[in-house]
mmCIF file of C-alpha atoms (C1' of nucleotides) in Angstrom:
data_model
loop_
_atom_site.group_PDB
_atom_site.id
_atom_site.type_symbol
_atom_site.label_atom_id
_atom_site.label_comp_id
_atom_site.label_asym_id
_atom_site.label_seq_id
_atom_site.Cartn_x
_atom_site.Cartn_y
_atom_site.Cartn_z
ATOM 1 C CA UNK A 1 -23.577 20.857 1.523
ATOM 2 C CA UNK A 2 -22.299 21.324 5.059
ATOM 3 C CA UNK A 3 -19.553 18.924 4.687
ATOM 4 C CA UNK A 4 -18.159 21.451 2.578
ATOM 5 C CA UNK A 5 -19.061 24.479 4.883
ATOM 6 C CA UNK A 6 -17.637 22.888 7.814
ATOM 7 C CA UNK A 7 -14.268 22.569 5.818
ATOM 8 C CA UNK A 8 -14.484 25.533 4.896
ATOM 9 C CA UNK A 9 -14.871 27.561 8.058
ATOM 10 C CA UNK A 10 -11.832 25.119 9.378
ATOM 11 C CA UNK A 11 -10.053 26.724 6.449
ATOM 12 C CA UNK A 12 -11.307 30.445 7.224
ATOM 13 C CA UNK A 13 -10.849 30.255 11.176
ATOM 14 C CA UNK A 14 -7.207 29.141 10.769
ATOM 15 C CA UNK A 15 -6.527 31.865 8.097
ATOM 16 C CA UNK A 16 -6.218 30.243 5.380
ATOM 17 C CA UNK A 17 -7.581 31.830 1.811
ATOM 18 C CA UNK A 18 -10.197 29.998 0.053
ATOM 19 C CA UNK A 19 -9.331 29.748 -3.452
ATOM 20 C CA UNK A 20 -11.009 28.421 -6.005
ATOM 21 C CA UNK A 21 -8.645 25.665 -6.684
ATOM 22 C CA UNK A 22 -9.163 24.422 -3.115
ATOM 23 C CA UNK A 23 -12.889 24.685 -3.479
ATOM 24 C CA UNK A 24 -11.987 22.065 -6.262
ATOM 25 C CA UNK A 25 -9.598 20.000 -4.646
ATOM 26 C CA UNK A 26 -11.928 19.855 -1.447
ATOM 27 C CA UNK A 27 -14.922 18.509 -3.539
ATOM 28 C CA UNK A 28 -12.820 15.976 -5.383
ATOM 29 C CA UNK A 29 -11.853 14.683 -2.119
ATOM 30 C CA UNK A 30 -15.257 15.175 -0.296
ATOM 31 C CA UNK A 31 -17.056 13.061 -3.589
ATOM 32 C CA UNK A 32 -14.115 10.330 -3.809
ATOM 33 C CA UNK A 33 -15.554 7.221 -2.935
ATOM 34 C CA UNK A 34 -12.835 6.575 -0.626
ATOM 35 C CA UNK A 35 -9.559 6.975 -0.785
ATOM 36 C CA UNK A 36 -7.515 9.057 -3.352
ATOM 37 C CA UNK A 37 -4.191 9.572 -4.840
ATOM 38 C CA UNK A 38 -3.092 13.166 -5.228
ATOM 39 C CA UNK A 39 -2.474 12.245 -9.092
ATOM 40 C CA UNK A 40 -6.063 11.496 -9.052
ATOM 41 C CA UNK A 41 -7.183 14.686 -7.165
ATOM 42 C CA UNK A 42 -5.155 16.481 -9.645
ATOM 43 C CA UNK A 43 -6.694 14.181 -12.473
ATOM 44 C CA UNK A 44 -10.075 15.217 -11.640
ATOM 45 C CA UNK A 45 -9.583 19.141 -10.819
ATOM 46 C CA UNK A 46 -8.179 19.309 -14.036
ATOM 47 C CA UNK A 47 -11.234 18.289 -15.864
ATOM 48 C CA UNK A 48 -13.043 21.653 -14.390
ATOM 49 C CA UNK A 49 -9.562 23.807 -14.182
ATOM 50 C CA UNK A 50 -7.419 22.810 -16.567
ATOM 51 C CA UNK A 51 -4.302 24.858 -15.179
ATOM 52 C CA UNK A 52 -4.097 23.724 -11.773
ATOM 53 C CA UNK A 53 -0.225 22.257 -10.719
ATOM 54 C CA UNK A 54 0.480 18.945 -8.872
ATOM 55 C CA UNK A 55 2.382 21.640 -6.566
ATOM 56 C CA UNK A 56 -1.093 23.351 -5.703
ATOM 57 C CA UNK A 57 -2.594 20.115 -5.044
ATOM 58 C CA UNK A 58 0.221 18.885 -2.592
ATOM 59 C CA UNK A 59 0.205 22.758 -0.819
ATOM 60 C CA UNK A 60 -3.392 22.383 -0.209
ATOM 61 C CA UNK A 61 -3.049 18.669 0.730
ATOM 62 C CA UNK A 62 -0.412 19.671 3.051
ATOM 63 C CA UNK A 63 -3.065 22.565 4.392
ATOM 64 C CA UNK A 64 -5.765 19.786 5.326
ATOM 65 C CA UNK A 65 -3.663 17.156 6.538
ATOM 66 C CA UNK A 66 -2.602 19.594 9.210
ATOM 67 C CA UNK A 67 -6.121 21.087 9.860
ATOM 68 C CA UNK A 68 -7.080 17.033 9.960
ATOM 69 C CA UNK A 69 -9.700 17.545 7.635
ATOM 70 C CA UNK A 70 -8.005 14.648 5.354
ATOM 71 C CA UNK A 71 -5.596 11.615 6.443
ATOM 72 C CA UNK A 72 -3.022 10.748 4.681
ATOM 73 C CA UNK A 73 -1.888 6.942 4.577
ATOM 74 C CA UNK A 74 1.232 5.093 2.897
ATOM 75 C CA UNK A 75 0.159 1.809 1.100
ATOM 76 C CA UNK A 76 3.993 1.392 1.120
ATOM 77 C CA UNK A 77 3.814 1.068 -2.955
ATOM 78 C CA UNK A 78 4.486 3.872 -4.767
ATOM 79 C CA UNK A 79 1.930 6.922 -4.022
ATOM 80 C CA UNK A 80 0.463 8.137 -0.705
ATOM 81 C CA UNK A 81 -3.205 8.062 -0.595
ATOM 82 C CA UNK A 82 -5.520 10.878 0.918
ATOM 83 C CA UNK A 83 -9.093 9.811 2.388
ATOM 84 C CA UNK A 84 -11.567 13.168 3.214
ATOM 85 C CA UNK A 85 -12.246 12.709 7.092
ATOM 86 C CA UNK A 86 -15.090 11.886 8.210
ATOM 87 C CA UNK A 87 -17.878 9.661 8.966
ATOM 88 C CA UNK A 88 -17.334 6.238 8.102
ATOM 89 C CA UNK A 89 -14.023 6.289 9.030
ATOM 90 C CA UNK A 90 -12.613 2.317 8.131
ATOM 91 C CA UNK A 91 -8.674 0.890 7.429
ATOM 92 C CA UNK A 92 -7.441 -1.680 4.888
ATOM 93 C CA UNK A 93 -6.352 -4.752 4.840
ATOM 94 C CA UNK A 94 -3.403 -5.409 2.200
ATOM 95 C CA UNK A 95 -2.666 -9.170 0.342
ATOM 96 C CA UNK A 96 0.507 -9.325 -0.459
ATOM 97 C CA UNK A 97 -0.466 -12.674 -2.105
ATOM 98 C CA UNK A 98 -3.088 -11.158 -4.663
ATOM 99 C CA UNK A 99 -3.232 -7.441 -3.584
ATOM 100 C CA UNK A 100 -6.768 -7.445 -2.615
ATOM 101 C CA UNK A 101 -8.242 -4.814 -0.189
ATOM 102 C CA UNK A 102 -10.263 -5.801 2.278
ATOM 103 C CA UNK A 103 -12.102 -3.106 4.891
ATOM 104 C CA UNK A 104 -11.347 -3.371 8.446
ATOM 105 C CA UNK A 105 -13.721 -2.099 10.528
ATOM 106 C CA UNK A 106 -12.720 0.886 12.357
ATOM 107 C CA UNK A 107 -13.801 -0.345 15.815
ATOM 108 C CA UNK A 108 -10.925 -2.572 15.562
ATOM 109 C CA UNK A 109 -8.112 0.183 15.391
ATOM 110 C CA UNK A 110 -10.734 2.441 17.583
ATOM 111 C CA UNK A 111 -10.352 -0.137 20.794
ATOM 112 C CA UNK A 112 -6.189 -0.277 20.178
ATOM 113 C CA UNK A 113 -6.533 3.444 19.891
ATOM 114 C CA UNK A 114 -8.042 3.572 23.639
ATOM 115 C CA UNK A 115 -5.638 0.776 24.616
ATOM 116 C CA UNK A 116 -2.604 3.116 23.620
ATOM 117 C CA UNK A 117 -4.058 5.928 25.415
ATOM 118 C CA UNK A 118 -4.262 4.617 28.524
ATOM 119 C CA UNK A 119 -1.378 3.100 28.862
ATOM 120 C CA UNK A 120 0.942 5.284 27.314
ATOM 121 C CA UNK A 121 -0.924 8.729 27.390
ATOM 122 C CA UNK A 122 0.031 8.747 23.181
ATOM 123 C CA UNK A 123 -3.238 9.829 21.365
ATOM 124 C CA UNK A 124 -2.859 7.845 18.160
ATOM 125 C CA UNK A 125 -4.075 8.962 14.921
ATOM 126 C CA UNK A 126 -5.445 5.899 13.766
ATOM 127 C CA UNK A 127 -7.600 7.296 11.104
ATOM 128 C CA UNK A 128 -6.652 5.381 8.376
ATOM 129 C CA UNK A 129 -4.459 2.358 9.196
ATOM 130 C CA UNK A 130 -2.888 -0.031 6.102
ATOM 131 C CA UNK A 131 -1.867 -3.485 7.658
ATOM 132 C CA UNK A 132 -0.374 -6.322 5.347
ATOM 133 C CA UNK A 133 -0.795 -9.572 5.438
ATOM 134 C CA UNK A 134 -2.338 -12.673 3.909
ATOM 135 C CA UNK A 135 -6.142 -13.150 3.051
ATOM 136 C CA UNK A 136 -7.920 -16.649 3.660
ATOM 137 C CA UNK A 137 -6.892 -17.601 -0.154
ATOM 138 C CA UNK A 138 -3.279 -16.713 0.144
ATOM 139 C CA UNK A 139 -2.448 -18.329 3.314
ATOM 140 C CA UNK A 140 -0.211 -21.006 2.345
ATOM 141 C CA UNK A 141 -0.658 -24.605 2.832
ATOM 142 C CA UNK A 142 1.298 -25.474 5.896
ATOM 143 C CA UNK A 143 1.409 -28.816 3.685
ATOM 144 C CA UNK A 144 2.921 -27.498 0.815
ATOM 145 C CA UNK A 145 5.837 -26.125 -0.537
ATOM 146 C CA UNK A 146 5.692 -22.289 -0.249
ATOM 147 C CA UNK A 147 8.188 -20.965 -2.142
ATOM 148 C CA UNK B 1 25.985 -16.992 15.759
ATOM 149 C CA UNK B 2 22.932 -19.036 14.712
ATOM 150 C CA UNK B 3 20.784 -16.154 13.899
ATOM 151 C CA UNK B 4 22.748 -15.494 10.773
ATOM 152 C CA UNK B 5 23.254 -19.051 10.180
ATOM 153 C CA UNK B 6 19.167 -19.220 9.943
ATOM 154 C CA UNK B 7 18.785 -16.681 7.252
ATOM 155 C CA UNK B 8 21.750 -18.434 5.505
ATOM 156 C CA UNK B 9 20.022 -21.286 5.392
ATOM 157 C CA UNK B 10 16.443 -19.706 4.582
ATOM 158 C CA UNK B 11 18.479 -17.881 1.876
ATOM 159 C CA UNK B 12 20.158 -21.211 0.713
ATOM 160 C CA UNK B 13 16.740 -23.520 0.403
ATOM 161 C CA UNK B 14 15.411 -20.692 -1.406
ATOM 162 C CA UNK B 15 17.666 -20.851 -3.938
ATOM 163 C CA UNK B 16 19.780 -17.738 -3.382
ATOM 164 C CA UNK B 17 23.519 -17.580 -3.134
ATOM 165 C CA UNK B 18 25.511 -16.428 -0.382
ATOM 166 C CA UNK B 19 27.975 -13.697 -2.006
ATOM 167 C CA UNK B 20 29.744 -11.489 0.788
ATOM 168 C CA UNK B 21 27.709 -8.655 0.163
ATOM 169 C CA UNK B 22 24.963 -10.111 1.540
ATOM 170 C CA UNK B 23 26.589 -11.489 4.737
ATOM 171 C CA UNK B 24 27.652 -7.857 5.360
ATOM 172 C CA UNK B 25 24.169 -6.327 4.792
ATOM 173 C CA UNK B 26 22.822 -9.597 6.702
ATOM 174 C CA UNK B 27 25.149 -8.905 9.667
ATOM 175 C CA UNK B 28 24.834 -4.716 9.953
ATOM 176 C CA UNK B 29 20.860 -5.937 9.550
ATOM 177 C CA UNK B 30 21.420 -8.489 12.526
ATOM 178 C CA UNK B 31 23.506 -6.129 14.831
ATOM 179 C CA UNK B 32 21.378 -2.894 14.047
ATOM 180 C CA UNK B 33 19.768 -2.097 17.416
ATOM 181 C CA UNK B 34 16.489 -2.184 15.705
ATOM 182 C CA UNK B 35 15.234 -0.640 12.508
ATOM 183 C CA UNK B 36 17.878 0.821 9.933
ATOM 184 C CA UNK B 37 17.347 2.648 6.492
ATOM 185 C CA UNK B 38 19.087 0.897 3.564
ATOM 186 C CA UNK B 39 21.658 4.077 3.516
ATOM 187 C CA UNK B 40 22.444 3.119 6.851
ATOM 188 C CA UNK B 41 22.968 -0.041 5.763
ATOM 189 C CA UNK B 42 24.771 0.568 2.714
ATOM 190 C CA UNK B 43 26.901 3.151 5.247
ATOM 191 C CA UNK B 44 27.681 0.232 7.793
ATOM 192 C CA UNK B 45 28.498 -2.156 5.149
ATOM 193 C CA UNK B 46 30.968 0.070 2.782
ATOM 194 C CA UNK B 47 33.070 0.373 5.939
ATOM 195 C CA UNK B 48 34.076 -3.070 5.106
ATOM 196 C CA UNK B 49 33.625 -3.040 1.901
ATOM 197 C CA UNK B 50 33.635 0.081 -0.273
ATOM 198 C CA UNK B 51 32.825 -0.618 -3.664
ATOM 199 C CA UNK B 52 29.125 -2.066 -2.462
ATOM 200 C CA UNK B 53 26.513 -0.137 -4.147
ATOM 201 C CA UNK B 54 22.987 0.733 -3.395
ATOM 202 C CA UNK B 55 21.258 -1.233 -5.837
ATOM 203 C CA UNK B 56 22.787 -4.164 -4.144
ATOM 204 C CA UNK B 57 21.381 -3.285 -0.370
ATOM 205 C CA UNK B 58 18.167 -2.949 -2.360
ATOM 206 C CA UNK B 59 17.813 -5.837 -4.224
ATOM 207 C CA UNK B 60 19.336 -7.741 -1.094
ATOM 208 C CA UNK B 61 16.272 -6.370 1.096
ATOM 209 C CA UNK B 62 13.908 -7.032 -1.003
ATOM 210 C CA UNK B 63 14.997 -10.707 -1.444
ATOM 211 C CA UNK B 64 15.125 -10.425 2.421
ATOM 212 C CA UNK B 65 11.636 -9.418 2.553
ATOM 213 C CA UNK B 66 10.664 -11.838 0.273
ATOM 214 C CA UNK B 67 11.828 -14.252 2.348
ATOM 215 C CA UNK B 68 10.146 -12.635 5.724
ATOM 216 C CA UNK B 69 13.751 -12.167 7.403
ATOM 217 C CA UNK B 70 12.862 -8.391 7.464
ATOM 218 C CA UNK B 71 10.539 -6.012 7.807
ATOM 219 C CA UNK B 72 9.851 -2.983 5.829
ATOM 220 C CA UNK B 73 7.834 -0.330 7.238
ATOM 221 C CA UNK B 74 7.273 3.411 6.127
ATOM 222 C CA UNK B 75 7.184 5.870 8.338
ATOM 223 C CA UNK B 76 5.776 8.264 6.187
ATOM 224 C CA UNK B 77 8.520 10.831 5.850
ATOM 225 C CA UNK B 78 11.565 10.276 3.523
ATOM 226 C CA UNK B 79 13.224 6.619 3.928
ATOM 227 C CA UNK B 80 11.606 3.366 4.315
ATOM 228 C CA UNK B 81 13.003 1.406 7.158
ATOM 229 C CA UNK B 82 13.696 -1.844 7.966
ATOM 230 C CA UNK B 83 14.093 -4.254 10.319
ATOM 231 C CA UNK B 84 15.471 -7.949 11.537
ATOM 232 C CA UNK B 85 12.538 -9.537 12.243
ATOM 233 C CA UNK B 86 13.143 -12.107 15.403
ATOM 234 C CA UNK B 87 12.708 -11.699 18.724
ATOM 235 C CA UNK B 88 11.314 -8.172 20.617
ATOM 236 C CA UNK B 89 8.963 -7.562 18.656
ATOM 237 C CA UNK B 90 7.586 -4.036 18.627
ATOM 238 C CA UNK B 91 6.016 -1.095 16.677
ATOM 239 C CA UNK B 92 6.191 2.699 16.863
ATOM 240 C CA UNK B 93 3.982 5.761 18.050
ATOM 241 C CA UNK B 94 5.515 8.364 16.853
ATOM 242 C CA UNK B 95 4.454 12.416 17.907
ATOM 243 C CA UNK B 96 3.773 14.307 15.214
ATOM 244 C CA UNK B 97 4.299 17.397 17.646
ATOM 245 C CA UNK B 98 7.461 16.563 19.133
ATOM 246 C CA UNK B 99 8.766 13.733 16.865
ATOM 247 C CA UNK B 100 8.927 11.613 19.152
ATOM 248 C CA UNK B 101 9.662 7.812 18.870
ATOM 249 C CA UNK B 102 7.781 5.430 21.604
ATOM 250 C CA UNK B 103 8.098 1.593 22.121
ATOM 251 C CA UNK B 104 5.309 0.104 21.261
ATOM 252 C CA UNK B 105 4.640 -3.466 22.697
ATOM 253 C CA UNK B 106 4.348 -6.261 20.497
ATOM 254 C CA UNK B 107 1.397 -7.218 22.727
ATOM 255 C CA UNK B 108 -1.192 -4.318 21.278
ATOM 256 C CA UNK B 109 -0.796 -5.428 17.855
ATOM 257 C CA UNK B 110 -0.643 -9.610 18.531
ATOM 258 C CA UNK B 111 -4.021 -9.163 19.803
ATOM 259 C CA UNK B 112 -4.804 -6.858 17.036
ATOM 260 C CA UNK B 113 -3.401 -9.491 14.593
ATOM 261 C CA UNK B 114 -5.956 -12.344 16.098
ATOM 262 C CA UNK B 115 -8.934 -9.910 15.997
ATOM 263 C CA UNK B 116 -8.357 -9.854 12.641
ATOM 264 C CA UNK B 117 -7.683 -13.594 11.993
ATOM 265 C CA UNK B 118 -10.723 -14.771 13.871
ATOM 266 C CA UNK B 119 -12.982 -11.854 11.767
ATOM 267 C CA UNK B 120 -11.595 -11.636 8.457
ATOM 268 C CA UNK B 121 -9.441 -15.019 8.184
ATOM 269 C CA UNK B 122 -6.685 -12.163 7.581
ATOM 270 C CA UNK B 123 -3.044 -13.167 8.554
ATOM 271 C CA UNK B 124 -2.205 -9.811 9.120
ATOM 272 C CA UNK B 125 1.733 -8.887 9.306
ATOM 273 C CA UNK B 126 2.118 -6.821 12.260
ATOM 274 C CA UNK B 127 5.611 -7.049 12.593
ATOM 275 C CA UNK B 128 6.451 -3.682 12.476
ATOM 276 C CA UNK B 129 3.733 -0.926 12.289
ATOM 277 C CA UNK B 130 4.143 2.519 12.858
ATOM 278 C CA UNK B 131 1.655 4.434 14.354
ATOM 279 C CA UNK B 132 1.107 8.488 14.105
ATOM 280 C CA UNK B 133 -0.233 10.913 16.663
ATOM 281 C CA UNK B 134 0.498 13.365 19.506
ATOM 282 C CA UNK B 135 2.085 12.336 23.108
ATOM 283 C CA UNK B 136 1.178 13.348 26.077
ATOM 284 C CA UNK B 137 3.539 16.201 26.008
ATOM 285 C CA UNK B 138 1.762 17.819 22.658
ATOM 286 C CA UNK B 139 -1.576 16.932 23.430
ATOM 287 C CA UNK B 140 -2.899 20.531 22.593
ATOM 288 C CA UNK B 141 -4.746 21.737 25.690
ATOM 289 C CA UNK B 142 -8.336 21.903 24.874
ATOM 290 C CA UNK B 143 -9.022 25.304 26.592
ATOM 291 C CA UNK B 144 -5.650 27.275 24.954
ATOM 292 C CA UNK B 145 -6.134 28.204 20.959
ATOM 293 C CA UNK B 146 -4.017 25.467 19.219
ATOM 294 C CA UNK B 147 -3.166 26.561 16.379
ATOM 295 C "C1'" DC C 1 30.120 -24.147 -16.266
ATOM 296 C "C1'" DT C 2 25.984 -21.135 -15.797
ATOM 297 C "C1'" DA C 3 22.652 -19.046 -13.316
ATOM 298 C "C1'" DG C 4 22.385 -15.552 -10.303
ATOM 299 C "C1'" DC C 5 24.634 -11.455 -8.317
ATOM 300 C "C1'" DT C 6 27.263 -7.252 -8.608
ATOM 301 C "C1'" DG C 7 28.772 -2.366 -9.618
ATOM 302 C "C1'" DC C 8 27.941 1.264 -12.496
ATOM 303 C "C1'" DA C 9 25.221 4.650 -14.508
ATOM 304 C "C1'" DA C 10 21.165 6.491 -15.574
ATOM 305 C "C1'" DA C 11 16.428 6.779 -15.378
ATOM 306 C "C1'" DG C 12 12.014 6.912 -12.777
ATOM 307 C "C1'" DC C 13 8.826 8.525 -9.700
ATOM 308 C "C1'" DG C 14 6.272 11.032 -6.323
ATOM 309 C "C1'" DT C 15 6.994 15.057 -3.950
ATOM 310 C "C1'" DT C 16 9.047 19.605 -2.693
ATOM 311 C "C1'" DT C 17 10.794 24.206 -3.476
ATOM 312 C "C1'" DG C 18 12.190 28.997 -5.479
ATOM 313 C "C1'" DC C 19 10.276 32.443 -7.844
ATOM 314 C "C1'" DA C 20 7.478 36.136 -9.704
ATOM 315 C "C1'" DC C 21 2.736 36.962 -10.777
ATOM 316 C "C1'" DG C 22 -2.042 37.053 -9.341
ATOM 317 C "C1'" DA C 23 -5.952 36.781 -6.273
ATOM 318 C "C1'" DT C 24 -8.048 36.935 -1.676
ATOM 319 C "C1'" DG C 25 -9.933 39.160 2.222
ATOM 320 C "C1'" DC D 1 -3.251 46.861 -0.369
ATOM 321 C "C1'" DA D 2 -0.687 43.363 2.136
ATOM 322 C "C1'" DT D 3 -0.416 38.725 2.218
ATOM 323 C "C1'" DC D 4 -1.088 34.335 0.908
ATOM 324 C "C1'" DG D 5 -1.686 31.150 -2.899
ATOM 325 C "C1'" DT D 6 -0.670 29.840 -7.592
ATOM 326 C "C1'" DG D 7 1.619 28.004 -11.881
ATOM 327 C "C1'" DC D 8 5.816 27.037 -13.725
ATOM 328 C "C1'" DA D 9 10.029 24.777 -13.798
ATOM 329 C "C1'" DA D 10 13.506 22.726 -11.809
ATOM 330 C "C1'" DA D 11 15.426 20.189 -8.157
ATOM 331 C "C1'" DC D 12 15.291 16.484 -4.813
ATOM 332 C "C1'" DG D 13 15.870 11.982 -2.713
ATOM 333 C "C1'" DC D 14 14.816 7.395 -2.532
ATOM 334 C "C1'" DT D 15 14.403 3.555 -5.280
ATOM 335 C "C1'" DT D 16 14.566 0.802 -9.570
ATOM 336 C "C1'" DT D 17 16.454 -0.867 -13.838
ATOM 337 C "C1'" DG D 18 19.551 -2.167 -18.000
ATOM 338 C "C1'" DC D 19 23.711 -3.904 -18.765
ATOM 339 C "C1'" DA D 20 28.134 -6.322 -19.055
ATOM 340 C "C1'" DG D 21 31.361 -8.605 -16.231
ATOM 341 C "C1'" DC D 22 32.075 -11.575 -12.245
ATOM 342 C "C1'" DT D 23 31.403 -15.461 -9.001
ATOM 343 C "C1'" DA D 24 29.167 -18.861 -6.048
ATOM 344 C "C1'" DG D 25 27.707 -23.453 -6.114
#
DNA sequence: CTAGCTGCAAAGCGTTTGCACGATG
DNA sequence: CATCGTGCAAACGCTTTGCAGCTAG
């Protein structure tokens, strides 16, 4: 699987140790459909290694984040989610009315991305963007009363 | 000052009461030169008066939010901040090399937000975003090693 | 008067850290 | 064999919650 090798000779080229518990935590990310909680990476490593720590699991998340093989992105509620970097890179779209997700397109946030770098020379991350909001059902009636 | 007397009255037709705790947290809110942290707040407001507890500048912001007087936004690291939402509108780059904070104009993200509305039918909040990535001082140069 | 709000105290939660042992390269 | 990574346990910091008394409307 060269999704894997590639991560893994990021890992080796910046000296970092390969360990088997990253080998783990690198496929639960890599198979995730998506976006993942480090709870759940921990969840799922578990099943295969039962004595990993939630401490390991943040180290190596730490690791990745800063060798940009994973982004990390703040729903704002509770835990961070991780998302393995890659192809099919997209952002969400929060309701705060009924929660739903929706997936923006990441041409949208690509174009702002090239907007931001010319103007102010800032190379934006925009890897994996949450924006809040309202979806078509939960916009309120301008008729009614909201509250 | 009619600013405050606004969120009075959005408080008031909502149903909430006006207790002087609030009109502190309100007014260090309204005279914050842009986004504070609720400690900050809860700081400001015990300088006045002491015996105000955090619980209160929480439950206070979150009714706040609620009622779309402030925004909350997470900047990843540590507190949540917030923010009077009115006039100047504008969002954050921030370096993750230097740290760095940079104005963002409200501009980048208005056009963002009607992208999104004419696409998705998504009333997308972007009151207060923060974007992550490297300015133009930490840009690693491409031909030195960066790590 | 009576919701709703407050201060207090304590819990809750995701995340981080110190440490000594173990494994990697 | 030197170093880096791990599990364990405990701490950490922000935020939330239960509760009884207080107060705004």
């Amino acid at each position: 699987m060269s999704c894997e090798d590639h991560s893994v000779q990021t890992l080796r080229d910046s000296g970092h140790r390969l360990t088997p518990q990253r080998v783990l935590i690198l496929s639960s990310l890599r198979h995730a459909d998506g976006h993942v909680t480090a709870s759940e990476i921990l969840e799922q490593v578990r099943e295969s290694y039962p004595y990993i720590d939630a401490s390991t699991v943040y180290r190596t998340l730490s690791v990745l984040k800063k060798l940009r093989l994973v982004s990390e992105a703040d729903l704002g509620a509770g835990e961070t989610i991780y998302e393995w970097l890659h192809q099919d890179r997209h952002h969400h779209l929060i309701c705060r009315g009924c929660d739903g997700l929706i997936r923006l397109d990441h041409q949208y946030m690509a174009n702002l991305g090239t907007e931001i770098l010319d103007d102010y020379g800032f190379q934006a991350d925009v890897d994996h963007i949450a924006i809040f909001g309202l979806c078509t059902d939960c916009v309120p009636d301008p008729h009614a009363n909201g509250n």
